[in-house]
Tab-separated table of C-alpha atoms and ligand atoms in Angstrom:
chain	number	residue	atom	x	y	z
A	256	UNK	CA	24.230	-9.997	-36.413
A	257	UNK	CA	25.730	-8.435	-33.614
A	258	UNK	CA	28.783	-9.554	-31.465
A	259	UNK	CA	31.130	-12.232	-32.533
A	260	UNK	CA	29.958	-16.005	-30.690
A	261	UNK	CA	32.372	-16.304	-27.718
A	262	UNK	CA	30.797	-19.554	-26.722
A	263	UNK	CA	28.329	-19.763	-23.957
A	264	UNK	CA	29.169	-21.160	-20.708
A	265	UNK	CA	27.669	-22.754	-18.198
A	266	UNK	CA	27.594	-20.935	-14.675
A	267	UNK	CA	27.254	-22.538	-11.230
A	268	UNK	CA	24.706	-19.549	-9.110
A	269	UNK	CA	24.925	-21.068	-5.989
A	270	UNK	CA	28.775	-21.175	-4.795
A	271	UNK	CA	30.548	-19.274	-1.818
A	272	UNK	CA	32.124	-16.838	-4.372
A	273	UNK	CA	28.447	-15.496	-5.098
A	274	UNK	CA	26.919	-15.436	-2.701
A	275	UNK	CA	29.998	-13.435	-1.070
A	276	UNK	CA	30.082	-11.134	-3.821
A	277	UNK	CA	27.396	-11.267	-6.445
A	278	UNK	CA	29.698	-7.906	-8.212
A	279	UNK	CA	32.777	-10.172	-8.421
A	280	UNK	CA	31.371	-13.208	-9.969
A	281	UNK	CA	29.107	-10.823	-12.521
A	282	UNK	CA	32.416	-8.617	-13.586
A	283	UNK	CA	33.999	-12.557	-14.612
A	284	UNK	CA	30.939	-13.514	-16.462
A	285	UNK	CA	30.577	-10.590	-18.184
A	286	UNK	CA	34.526	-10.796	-19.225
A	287	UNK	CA	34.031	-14.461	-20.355
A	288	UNK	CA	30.526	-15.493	-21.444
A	289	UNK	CA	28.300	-11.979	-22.431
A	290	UNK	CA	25.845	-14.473	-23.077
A	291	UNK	CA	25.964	-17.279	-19.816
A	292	UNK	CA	23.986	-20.195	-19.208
A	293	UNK	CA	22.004	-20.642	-15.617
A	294	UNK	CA	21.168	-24.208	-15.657
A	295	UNK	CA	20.218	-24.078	-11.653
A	296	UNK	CA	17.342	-21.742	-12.970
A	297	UNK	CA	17.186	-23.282	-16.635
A	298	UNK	CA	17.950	-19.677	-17.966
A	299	UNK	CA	20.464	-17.027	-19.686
A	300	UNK	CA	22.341	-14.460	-18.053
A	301	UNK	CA	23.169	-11.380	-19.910
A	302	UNK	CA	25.571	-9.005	-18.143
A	303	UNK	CA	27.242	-6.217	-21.119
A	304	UNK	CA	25.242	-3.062	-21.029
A	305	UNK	CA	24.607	-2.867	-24.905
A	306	UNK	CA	22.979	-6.596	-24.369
A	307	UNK	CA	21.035	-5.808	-21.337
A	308	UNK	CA	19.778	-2.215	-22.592
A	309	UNK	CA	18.785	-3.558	-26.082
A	310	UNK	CA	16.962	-6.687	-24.420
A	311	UNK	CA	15.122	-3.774	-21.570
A	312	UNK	CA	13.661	-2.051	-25.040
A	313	UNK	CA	12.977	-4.910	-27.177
A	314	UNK	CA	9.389	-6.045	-27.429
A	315	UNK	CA	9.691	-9.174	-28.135
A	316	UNK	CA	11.655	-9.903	-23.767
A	317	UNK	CA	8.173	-10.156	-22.140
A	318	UNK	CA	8.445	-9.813	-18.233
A	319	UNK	CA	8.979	-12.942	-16.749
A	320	UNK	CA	9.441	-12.711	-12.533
A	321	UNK	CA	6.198	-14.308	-11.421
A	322	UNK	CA	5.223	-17.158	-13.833
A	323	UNK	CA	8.720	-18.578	-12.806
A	324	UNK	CA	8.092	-19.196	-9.323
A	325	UNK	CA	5.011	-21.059	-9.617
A	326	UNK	CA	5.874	-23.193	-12.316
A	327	UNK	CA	8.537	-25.005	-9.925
A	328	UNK	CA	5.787	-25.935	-7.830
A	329	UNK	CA	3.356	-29.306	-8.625
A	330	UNK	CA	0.303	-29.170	-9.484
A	331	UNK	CA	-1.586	-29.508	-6.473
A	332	UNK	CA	0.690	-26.393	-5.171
A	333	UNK	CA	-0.034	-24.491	-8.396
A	334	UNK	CA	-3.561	-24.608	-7.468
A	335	UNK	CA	-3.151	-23.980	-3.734
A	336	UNK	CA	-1.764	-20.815	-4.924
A	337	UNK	CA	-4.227	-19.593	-7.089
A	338	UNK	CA	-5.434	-16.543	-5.333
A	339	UNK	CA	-1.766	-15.277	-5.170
A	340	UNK	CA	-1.471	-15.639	-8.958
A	341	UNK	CA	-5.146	-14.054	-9.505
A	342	UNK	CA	-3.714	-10.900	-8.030
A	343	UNK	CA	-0.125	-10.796	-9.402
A	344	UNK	CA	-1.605	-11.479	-13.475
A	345	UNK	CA	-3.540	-8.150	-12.977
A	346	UNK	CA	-0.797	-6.528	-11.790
A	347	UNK	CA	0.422	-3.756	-14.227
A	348	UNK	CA	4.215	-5.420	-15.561
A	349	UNK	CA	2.519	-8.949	-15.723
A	350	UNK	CA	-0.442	-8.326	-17.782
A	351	UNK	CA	-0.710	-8.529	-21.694
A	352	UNK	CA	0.506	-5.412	-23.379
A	353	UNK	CA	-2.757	-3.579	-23.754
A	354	UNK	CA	-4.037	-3.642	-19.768
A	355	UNK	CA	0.007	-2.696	-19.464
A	356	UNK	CA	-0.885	0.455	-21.320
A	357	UNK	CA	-4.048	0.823	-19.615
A	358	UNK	CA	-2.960	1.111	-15.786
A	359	UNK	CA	0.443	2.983	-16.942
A	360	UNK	CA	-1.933	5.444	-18.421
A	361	UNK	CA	-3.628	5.448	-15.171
A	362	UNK	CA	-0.970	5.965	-12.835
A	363	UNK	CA	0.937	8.650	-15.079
A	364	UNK	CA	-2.019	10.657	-14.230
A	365	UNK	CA	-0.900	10.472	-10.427
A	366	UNK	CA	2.494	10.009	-10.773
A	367	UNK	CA	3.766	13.177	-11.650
A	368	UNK	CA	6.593	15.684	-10.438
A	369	UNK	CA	3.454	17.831	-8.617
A	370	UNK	CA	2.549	14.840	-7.037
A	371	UNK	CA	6.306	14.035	-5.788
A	372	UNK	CA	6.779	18.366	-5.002
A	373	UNK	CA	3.097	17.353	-3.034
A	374	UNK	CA	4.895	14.750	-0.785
A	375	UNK	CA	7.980	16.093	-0.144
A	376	UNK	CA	6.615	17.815	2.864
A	377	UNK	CA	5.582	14.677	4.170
A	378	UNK	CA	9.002	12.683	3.633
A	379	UNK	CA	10.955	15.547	5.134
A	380	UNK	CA	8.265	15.416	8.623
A	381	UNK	CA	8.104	11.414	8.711
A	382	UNK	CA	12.365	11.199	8.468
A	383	UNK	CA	12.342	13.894	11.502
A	384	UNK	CA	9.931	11.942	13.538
A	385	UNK	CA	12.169	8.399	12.866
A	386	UNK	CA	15.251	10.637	14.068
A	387	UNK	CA	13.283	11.946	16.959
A	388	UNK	CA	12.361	9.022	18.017
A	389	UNK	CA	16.002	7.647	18.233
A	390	UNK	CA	17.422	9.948	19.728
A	391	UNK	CA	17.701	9.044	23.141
A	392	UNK	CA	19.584	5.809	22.544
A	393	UNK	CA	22.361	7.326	20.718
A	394	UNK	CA	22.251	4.416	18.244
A	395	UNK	CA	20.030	2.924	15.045
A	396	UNK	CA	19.287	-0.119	13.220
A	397	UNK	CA	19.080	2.024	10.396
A	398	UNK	CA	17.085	-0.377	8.026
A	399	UNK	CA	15.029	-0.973	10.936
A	400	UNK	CA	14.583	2.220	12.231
A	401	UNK	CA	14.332	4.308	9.095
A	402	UNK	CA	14.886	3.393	5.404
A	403	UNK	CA	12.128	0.349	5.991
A	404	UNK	CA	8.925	2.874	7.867
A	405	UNK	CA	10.027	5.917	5.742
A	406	UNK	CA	9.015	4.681	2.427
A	407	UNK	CA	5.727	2.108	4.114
A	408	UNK	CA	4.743	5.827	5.219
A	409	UNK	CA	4.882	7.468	1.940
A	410	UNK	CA	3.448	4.304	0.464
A	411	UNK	CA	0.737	4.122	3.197
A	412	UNK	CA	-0.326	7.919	2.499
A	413	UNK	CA	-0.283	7.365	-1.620
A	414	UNK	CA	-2.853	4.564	-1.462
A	415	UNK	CA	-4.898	6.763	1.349
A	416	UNK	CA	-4.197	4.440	4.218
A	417	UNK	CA	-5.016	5.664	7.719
A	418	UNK	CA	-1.159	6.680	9.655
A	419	UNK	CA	-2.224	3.443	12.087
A	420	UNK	CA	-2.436	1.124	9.120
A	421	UNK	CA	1.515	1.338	8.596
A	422	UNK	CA	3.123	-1.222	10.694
A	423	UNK	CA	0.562	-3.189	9.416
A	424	UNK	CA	1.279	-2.405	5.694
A	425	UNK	CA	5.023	-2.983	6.200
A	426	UNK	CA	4.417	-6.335	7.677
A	427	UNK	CA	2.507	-7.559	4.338
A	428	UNK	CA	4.752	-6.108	2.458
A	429	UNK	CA	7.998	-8.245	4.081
A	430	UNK	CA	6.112	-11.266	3.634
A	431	UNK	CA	5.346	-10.204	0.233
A	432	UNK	CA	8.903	-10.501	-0.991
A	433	UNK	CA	9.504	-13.990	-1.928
A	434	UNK	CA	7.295	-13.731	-4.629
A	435	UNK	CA	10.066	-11.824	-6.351
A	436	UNK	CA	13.389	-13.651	-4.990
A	437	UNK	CA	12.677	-17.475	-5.732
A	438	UNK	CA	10.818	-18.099	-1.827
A	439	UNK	CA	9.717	-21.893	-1.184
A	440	UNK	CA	6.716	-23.084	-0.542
A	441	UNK	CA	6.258	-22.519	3.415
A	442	UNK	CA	7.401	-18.128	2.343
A	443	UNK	CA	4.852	-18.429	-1.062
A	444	UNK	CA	1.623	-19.213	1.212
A	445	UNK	CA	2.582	-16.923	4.195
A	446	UNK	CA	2.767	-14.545	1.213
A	447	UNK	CA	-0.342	-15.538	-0.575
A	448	UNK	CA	-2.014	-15.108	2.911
A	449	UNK	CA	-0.521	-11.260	3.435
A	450	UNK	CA	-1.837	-10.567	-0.611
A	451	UNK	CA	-4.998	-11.704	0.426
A	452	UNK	CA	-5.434	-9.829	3.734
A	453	UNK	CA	-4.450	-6.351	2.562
A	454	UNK	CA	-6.552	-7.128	-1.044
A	455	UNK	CA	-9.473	-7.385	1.893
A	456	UNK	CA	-8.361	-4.325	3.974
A	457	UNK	CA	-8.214	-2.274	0.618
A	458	UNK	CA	-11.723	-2.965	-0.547
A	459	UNK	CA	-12.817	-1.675	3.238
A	460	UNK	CA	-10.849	1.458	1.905
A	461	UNK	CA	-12.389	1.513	-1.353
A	462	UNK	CA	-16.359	1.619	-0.073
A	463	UNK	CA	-14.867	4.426	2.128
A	464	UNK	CA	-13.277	6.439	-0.614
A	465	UNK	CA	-16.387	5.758	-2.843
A	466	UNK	CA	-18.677	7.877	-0.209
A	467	UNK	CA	-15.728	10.186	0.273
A	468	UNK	CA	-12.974	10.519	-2.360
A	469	UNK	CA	-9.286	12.233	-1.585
A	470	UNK	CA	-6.161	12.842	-2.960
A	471	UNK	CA	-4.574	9.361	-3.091
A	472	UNK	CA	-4.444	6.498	-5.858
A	473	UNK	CA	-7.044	4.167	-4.441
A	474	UNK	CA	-9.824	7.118	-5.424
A	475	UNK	CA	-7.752	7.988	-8.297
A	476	UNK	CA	-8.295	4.152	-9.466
A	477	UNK	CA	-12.347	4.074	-8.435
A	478	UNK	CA	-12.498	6.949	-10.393
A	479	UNK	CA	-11.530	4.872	-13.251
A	480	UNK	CA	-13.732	2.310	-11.708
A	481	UNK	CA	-17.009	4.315	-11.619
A	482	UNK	CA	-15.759	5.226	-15.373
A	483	UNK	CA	-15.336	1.405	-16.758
A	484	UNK	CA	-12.085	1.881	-17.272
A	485	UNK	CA	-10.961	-0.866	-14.393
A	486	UNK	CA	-12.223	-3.430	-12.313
A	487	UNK	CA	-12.189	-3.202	-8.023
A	488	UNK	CA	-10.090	-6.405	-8.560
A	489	UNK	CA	-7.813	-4.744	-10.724
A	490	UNK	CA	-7.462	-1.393	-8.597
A	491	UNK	CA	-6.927	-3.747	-5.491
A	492	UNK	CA	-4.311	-6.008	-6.941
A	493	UNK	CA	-2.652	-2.688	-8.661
A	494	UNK	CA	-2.186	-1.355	-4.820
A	495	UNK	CA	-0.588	-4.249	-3.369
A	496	UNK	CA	1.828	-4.322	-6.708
A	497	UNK	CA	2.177	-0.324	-5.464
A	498	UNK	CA	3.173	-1.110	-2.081
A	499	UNK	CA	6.034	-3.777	-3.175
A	500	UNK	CA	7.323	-1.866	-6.402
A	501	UNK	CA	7.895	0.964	-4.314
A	502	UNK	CA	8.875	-0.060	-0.270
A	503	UNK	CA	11.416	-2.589	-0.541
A	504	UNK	CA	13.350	-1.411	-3.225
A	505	UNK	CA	13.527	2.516	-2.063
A	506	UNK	CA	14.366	1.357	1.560
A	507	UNK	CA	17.369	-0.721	0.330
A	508	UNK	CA	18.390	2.495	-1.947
A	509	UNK	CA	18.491	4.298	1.365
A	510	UNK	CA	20.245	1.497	3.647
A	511	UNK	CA	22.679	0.509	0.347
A	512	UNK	CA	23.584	4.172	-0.183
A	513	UNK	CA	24.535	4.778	3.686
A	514	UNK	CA	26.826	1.597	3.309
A	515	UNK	CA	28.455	2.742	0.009
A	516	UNK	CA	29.050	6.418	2.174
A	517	UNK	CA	30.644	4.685	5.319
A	518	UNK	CA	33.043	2.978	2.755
A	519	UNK	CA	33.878	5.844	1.120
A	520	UNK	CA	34.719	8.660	3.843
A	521	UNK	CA	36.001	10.898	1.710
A	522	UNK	CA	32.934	10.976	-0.815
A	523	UNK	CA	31.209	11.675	2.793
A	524	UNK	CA	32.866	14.387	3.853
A	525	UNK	CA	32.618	16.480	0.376
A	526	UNK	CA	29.170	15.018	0.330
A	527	UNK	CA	28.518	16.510	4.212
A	528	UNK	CA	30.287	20.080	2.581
A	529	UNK	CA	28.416	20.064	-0.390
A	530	UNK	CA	25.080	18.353	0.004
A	531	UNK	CA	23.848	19.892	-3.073
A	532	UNK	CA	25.844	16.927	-5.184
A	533	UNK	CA	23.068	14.909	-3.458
A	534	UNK	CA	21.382	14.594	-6.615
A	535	UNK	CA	24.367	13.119	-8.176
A	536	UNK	CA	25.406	10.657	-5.043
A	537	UNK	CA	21.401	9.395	-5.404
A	538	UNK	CA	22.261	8.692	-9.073
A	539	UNK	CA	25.848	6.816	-8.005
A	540	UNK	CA	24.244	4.817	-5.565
A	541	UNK	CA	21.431	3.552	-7.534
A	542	UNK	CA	24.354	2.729	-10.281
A	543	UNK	CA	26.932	0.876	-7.581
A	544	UNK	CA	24.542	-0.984	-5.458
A	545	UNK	CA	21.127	-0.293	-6.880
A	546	UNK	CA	18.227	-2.505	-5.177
A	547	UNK	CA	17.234	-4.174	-8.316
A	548	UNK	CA	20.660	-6.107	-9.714
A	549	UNK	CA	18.507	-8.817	-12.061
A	550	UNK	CA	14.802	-8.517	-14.178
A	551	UNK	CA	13.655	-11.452	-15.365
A	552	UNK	CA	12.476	-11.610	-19.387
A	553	UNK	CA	10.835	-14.262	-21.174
A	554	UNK	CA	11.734	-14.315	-24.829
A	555	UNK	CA	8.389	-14.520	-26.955
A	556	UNK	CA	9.916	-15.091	-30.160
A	557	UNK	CA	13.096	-16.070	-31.186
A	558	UNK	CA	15.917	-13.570	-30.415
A	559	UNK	CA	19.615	-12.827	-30.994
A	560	UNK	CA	21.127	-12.261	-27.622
A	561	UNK	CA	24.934	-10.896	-27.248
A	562	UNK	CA	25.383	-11.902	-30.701
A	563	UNK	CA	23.405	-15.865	-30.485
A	564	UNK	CA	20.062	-17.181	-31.100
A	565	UNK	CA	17.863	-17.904	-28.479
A	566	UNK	CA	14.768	-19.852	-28.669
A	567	UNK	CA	10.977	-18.206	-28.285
A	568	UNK	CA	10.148	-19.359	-24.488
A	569	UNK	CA	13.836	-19.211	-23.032
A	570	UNK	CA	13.863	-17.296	-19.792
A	571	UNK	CA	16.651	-14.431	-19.354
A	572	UNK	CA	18.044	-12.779	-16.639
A	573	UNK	CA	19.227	-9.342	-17.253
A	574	UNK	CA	22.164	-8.282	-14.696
A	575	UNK	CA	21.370	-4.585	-14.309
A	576	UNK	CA	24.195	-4.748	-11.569
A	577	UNK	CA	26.836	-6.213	-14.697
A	578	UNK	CA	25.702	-3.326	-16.561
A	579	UNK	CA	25.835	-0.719	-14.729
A	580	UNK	CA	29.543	-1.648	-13.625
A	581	UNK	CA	29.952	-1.705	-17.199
A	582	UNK	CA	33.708	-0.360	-18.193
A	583	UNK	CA	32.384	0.230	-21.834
A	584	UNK	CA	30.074	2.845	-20.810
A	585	UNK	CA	31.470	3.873	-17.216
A	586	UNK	CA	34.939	5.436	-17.057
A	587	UNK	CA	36.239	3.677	-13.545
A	588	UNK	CA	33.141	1.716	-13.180
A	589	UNK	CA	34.736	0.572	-9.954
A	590	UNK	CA	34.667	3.911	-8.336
A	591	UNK	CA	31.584	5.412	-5.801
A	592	UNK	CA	32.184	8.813	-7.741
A	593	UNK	CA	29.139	11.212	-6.246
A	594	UNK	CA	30.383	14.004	-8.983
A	595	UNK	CA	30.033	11.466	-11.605
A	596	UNK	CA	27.968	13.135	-14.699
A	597	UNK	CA	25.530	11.319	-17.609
A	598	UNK	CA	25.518	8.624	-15.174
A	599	UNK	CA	22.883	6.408	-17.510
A	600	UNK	CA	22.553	3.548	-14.947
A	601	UNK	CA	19.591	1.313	-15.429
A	602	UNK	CA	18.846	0.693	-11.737
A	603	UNK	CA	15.469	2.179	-12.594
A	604	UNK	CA	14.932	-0.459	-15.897
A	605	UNK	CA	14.814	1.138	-19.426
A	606	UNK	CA	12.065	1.148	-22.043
A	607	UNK	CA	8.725	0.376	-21.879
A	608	UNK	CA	8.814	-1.174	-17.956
A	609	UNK	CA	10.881	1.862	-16.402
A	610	UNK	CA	10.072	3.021	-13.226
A	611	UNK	CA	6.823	5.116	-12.480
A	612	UNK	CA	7.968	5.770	-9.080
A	613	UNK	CA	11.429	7.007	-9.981
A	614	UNK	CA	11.052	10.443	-9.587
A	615	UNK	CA	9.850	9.393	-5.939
A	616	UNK	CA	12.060	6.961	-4.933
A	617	UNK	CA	14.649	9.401	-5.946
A	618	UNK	CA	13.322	12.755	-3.739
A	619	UNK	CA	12.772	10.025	-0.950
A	620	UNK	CA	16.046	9.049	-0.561
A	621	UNK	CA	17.809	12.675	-1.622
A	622	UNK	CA	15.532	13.792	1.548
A	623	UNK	CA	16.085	11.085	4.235
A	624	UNK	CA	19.575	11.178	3.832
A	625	UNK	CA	20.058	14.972	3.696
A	626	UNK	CA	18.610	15.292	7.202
A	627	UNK	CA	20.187	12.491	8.169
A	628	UNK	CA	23.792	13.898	7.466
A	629	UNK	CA	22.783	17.186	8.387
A	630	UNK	CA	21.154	16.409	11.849
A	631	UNK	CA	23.743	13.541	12.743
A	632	UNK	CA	27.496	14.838	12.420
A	633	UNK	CA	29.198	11.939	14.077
A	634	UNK	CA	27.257	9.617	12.060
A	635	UNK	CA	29.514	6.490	11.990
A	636	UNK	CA	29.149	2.502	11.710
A	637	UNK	CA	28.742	0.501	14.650
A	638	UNK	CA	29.240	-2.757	12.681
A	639	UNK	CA	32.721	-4.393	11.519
A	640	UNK	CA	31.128	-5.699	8.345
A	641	UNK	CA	28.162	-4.941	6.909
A	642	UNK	CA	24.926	-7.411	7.842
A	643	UNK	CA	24.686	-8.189	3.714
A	644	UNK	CA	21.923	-11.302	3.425
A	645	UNK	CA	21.863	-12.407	-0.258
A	646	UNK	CA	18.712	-12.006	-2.675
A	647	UNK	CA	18.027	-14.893	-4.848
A	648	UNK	CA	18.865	-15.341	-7.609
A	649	UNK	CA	21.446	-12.519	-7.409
A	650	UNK	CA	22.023	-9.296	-5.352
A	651	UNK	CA	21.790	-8.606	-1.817
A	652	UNK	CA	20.278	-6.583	0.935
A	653	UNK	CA	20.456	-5.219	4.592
A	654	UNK	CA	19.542	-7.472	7.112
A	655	UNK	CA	20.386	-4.551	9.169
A	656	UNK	CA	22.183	-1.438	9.474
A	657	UNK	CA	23.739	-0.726	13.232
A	658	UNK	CA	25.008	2.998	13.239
A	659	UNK	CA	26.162	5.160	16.394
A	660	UNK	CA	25.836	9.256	16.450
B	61	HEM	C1	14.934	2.978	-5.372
B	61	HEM	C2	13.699	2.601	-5.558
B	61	HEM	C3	13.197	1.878	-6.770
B	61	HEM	C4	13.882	1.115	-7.676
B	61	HEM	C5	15.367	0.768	-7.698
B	61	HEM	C6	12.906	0.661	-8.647
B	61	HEM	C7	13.218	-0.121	-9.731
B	61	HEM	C8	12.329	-0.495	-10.707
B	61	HEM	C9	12.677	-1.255	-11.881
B	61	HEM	C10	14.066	-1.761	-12.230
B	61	HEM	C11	11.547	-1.425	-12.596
B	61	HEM	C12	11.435	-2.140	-13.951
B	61	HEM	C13	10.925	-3.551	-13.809
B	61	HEM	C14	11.055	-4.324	-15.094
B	61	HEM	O1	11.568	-3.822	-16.108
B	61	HEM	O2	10.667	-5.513	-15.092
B	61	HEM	C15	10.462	-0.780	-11.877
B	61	HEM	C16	9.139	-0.753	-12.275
B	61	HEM	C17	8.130	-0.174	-11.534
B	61	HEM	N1	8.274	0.589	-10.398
B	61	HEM	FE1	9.974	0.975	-9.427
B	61	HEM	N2	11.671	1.162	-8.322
B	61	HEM	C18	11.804	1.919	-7.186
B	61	HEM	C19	10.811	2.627	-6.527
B	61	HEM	C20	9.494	2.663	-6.917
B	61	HEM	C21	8.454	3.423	-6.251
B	61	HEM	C22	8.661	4.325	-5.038
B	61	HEM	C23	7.283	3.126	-6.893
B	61	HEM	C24	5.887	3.615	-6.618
B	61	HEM	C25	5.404	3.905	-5.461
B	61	HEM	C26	7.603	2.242	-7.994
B	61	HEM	C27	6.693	1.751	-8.900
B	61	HEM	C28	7.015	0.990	-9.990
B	61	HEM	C29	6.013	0.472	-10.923
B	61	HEM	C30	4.504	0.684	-10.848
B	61	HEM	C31	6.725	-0.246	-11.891
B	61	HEM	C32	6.125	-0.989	-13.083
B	61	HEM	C33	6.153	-0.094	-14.284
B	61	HEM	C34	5.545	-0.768	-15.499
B	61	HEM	O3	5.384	-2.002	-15.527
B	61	HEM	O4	5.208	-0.032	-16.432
B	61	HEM	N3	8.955	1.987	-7.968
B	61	HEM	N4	10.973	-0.213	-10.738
């Protein structure tokens, strides 16, 4: 057994209080109820880091995100949406445990620290063009202007798409994210439609790469192909999964971290003296506002959660944001410390899920906002508070990010 039963309460998601501050109301329920109950989103809530670590590594959570969207939906919707959930059940994360193995194999091939040294080049020349080209107006929508194309570039030149292709690919990939945070209908076909269109742009792509293969992971995956080792459907669907797992989320590291700077001047200023604690900040940022605050599980069998049984088939939300913000593991967990050592966060996940593109998402952001300190000294806010929209069914994001220089 683990923890004494404190008893499990019952926790109301969608109230002012959350929605204004997701950390506030997750610091209460972790204090109160380790284990909560969501019964908006018939689900648990775990927030303690022991209880959200041990349910990252156990076996037995299977991931959950996708199957709980579309079961809200009727019938008729279910099948409308059929195409969408063709794609998303190859896609590495929501397959069955062996074809998980199989494209994680895959991609470990390509995703390795030569392949991250390989585009570092790249990230450095694409942030310098996005500064470039605002520097006449003085000003930036920061999200807008940089931590959404920077990553949609590195993205574009992974899967081998042509540098015209990238407004494009940054378009499907914005529609693309309701799939992930609870959209409605009217958001679930406009991003059925996007899945569909760039699954059709990539197999263009792919009979191009067949006749003449590069350095990128669509030929890395017909490779495989030409090997038996995966389908074209499965390569496809893997690149759109690519293209979400690894744009969003990095931009909103990028945006989030600038925030969590402005709001901490001093942290700033040693960071601006001493950029080579950017390492460190990257780590603190992905711990205080990492883009990922919830994973959804599904428990397979029954489990013992925070010390009580749970029922096989009960869904679980893990609050990586709870944990991380944990004071059990975190001395001041309150605190944006950028000199902050064995920072063991889990804004990456933990186990057998974690992050391929970590290592990237990490030298992407350590880059971008290098040069961006380093070529903009009067880097400031132009914004009294900052444009925070919230991400079902917990967290938040940049709607925008207005800075002057
Ligand atoms: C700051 C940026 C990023 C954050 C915070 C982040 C976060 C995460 C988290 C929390 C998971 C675990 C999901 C789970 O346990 O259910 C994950 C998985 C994954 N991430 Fe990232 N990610 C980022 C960037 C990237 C990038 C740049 C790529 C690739 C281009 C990428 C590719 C993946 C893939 C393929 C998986 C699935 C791994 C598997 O199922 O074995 N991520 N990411």
């Amino acid at each position: 057994m683990g923890e004494p039963a404190t008893a499990v309460r019952d926790y109301d998601l969608f109230t002012p209080e959350v929605m204004a501050d997701h950390n506030a109301f997750l610091r209460r329920v972790r204090d109160e109820s380790p284990l909560a109950r969501l019964p908006q989103l018939d689900a648990y809530l775990l927030t303690r880091y022991a209880d959200v670590n041990a349910a990252l590594r156990d076996k037995r959570m299977d991931t959950a995100n996708m199957a709980r969207v579309l079961h809200r939906l009727t019938p008729a919707e279910q099948e409308e949406l059929a195409p969408v959930r063709r794609s998303i059940e190859m896609w590495m994360g929501h397959t069955v445990p062996a074809d998980h193995l199989r494209f994680q194999q895959l991609l470990k091939h390509y995703f390795t620290p030569a392949m991250v040294d390989r585009l570092r080049p790249r990230v450095r020349a694409f942030t310098h063009e996005l500064l470039d080209a605002a520097q006449p107006a003085g000003r930036m929508d920061v999200v807008h202007d940089l931590a959404y194309p920077l990553p949609a570039n590195v993205i574009a030149a992974l899967l081998g798409m042509p540098a015209g292709d990238r407004e494009q690919l940054q378009a499907w990939s914005r529609d693309i994210v309701p799939i992930f945070a609870n959209g409605g209908l009217a958001e679930l076909r406009q991003a059925q439609r996007s899945v569909v269109e760039m699954q059709e742009y990539l197999r263009g792509l792919a009979a191009e790469r067949r006749r003449d293969p590069r350095d990128d992971v669509l030929s890395m995956f017909l490779a495989a192909e030409a090997e038996g080792v995966l389908t074209e459907d499965e390569a496809v669907a893997n690149c759109v999964l690519l293209l979400f797992a690894g744009h969003e989320t990095t931009a909103n590291l990028i945006a989030n971290g600038l925030v969590l700077l402005f709001e901490n001047p001093g942290r700033m200023e040693l960071l601006r003296a001493q950029p080579e604690l950017m390492p460190l900040a990257v780590e603190e940022m992905l711990r205080c506002d990492g883009p990922v605050a919830v994973l959804g599980r599904v428990a397979t069998a029954p489990v013992e959660l925070a010390g009580h049984p749970v029922p096989a088939g009960s869904h679980v939300y893990l609050a990586i944001a709870a944990a991380n913000r944990d004071p059990d593991v975190f001395a001041e967990p309150e605190v944006f410390d950028i000199t902050r050592r064995r920072n063991r966060h889990l804004g990456f996940g933990m186990g057998a899920f974690y992050c391929l593109g970590a290592a990237l998402a990490r030298m992407e952001t350590d880059e971008c906002l290098r040069i961006l300190l380093a070529r903009r000294p009067g880097l400031r806010p132009a914004y009294e508070t900052p444009d925070w929209s919230p991400s079902l069914p917990l967290g938040h994001r940049l709607a925008s990010l207005q800075v002057m220089f």
